Coordinates of N, CA and C in Angstrom, one line a residue:
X1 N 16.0 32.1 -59.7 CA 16.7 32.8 -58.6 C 17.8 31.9 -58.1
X2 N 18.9 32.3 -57.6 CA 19.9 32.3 -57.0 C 20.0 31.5 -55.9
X3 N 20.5 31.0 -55.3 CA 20.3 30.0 -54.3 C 20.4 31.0 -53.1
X4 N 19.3 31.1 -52.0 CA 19.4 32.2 -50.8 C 21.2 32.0 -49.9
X5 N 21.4 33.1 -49.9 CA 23.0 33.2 -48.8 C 22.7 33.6 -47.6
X6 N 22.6 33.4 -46.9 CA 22.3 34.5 -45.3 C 23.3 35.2 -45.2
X7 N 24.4 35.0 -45.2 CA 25.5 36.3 -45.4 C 25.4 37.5 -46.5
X8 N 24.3 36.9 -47.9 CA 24.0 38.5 -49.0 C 23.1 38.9 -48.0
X9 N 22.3 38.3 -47.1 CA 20.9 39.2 -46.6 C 21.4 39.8 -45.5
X10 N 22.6 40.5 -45.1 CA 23.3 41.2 -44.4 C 23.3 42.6 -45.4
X11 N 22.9 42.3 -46.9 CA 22.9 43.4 -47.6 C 22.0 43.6 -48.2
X12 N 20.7 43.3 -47.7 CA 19.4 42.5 -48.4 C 19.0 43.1 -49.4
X13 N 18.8 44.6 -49.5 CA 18.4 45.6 -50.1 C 19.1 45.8 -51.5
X14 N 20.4 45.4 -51.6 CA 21.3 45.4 -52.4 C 21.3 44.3 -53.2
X15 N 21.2 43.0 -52.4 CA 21.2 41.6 -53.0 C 19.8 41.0 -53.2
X16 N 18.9 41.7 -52.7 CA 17.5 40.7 -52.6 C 16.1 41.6 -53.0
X17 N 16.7 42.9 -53.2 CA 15.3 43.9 -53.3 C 14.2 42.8 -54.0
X18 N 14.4 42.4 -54.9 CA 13.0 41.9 -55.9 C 12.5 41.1 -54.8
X19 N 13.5 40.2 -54.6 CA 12.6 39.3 -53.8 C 11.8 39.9 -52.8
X20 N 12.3 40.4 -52.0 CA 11.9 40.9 -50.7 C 10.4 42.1 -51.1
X21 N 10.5 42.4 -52.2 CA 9.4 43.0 -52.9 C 8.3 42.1 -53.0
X22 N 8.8 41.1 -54.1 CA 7.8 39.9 -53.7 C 6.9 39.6 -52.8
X23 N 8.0 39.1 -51.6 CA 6.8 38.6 -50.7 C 5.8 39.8 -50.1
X24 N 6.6 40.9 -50.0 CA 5.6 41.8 -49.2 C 4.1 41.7 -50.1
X25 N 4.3 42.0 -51.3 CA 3.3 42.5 -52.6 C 2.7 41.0 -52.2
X26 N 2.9 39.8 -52.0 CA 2.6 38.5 -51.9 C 1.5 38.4 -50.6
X27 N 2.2 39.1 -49.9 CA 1.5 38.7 -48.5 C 0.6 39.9 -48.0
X28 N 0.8 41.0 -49.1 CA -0.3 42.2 -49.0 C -1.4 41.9 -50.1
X29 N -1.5 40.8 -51.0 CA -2.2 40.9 -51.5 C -3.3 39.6 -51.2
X30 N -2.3 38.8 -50.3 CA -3.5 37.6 -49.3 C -4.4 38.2 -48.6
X31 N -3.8 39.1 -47.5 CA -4.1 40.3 -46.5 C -5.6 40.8 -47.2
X32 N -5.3 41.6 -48.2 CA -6.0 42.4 -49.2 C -7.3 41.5 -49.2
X33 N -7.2 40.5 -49.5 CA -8.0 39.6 -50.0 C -9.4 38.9 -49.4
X34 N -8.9 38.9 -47.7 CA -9.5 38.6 -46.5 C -9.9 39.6 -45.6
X35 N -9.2 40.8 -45.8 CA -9.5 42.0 -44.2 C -9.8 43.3 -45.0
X36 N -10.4 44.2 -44.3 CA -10.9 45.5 -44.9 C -9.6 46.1 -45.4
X37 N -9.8 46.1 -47.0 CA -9.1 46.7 -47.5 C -8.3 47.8 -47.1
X38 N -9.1 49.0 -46.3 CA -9.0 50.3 -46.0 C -7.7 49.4 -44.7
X39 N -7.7 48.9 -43.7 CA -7.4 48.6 -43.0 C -6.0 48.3 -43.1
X40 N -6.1 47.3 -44.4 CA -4.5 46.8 -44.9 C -3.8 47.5 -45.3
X41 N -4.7 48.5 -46.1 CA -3.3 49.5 -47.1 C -2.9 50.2 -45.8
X42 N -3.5 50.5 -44.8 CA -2.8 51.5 -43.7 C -2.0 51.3 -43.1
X43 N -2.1 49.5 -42.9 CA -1.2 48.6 -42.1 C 0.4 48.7 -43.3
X44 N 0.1 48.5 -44.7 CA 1.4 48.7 -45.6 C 1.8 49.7 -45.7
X45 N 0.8 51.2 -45.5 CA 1.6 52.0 -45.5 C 2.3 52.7 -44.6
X46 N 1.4 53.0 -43.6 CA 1.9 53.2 -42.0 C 2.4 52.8 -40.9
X47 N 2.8 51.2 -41.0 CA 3.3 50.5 -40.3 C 4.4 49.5 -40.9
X48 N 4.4 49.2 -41.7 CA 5.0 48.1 -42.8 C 6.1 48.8 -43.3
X49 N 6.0 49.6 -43.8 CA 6.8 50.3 -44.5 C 8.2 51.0 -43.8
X50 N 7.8 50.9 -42.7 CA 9.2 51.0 -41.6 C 9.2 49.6 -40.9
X51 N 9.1 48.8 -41.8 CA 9.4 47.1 -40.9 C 10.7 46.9 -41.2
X52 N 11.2 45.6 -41.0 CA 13.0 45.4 -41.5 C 12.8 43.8 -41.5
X53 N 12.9 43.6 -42.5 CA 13.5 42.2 -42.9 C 14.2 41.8 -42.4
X54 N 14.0 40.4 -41.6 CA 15.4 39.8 -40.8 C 16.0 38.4 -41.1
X55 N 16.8 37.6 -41.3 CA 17.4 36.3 -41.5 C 18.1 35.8 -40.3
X56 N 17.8 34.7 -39.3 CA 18.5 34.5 -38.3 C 18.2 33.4 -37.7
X57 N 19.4 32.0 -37.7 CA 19.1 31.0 -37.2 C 18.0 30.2 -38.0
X58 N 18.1 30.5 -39.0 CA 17.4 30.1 -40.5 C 15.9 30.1 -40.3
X59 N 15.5 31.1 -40.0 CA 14.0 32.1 -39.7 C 14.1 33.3 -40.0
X60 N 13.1 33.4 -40.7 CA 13.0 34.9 -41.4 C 11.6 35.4 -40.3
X61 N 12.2 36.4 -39.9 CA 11.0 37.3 -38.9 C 11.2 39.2 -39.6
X62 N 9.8 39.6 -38.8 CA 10.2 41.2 -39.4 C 10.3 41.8 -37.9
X63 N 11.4 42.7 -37.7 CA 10.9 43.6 -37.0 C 10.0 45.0 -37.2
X64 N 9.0 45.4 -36.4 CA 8.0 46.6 -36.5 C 8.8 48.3 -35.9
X65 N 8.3 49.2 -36.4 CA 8.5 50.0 -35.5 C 8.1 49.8 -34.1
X66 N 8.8 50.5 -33.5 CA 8.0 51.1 -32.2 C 6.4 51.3 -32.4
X67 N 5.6 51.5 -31.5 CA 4.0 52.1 -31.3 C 3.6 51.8 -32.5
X68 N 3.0 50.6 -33.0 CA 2.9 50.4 -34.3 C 1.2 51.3 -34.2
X69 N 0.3 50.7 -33.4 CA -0.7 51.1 -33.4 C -0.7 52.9 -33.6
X70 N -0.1 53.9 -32.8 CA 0.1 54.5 -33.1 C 0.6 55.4 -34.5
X71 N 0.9 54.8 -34.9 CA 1.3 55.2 -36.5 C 0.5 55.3 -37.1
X72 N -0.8 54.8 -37.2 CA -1.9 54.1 -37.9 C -3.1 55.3 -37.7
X73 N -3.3 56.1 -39.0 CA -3.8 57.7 -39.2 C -5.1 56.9 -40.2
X74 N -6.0 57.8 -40.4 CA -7.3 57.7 -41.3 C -8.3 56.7 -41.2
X75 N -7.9 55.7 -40.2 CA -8.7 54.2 -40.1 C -8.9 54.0 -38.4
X76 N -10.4 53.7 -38.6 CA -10.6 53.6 -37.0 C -10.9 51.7 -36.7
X77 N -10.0 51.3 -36.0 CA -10.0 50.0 -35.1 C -10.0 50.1 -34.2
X78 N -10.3 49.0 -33.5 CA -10.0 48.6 -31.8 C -8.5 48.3 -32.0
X79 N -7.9 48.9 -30.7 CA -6.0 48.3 -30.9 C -5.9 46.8 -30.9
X80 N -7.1 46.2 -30.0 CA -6.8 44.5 -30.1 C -7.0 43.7 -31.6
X81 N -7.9 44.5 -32.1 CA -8.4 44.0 -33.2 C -7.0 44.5 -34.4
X82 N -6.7 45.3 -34.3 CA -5.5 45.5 -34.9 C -3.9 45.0 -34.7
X83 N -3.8 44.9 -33.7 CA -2.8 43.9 -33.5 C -3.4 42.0 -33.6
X84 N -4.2 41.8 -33.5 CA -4.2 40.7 -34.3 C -4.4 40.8 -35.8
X85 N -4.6 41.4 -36.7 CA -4.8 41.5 -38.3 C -3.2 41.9 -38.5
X86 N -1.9 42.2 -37.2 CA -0.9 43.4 -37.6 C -0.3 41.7 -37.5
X87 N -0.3 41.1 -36.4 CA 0.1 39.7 -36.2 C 0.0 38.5 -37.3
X88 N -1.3 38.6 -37.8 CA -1.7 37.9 -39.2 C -0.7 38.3 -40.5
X89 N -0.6 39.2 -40.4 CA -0.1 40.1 -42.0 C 1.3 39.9 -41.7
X90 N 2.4 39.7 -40.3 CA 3.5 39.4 -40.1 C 3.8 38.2 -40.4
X91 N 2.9 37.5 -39.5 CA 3.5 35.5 -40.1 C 3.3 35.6 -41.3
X92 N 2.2 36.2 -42.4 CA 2.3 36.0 -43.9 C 2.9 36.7 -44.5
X93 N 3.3 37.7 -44.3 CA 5.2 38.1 -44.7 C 5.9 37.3 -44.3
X94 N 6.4 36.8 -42.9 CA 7.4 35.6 -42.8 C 7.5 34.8 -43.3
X95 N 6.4 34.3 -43.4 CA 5.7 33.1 -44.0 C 6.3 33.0 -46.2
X96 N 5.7 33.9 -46.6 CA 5.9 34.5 -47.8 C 7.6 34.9 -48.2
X97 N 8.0 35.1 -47.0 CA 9.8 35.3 -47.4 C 10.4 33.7 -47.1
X98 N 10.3 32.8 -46.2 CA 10.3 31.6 -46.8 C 10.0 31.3 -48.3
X99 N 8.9 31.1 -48.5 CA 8.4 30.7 -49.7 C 9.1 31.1 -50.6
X100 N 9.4 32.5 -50.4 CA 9.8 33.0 -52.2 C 11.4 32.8 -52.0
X101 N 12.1 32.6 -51.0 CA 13.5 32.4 -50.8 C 13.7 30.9 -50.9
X102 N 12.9 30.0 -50.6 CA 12.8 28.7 -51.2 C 13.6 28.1 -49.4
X103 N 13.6 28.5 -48.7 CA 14.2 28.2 -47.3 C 12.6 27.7 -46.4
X104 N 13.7 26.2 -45.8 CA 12.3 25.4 -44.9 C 12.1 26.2 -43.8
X105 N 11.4 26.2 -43.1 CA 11.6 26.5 -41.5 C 11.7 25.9 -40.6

């Protein structure tokens, strides 16, 4: 891989799709590994999947939709309990877009 630019990740989709695949698939499959399965794929499909990759001040963070909890159809949680496992699965995306971008924090 390429050495990371923060100015391509203004086009990230265009410049970074694989990677940015990576970590998700990386950090959905740690997730997977530790929390009720049923749980996670809802979290990747219903909540995740409208997230946004961010680069800034050399930190990678995601932003969420709005009412994340609300998005979240066929799986029954407590909202606390879900926003912490929604909080866990974020820093290991962040976490994981470091890693695979090869950038310290």
């Amino acid at each position: 891989m390429a050495e990371f630019d923060p100015e391509k990740f203004e086009d990230k989709y265009a410049n970074y799709f694989n990677e940015l695949q990576r970590a998700y698939k990386n950090a959905f499959e740690h997730m997977n590994e530790r929390y009720d399965s049923e749980l996670i794929h809802a979290i990747d499909q219903q909540v995740l999947n409208e997230s946004e990759p961010q680069y800034e001040n050399g930190a990678f963070s995601v932003d969420l939709p709005e009412n994340p909890y609300d998005r979240l159809q066929g799986v029954i949680v407590e909202e606390d309990r879900f926003e912490e496992i929604l909080g866990v699965y974020v820093e290991r995306i962040e976490s994981e877009l470091h890693r695979v971008f090869d950038v310290d924090r």
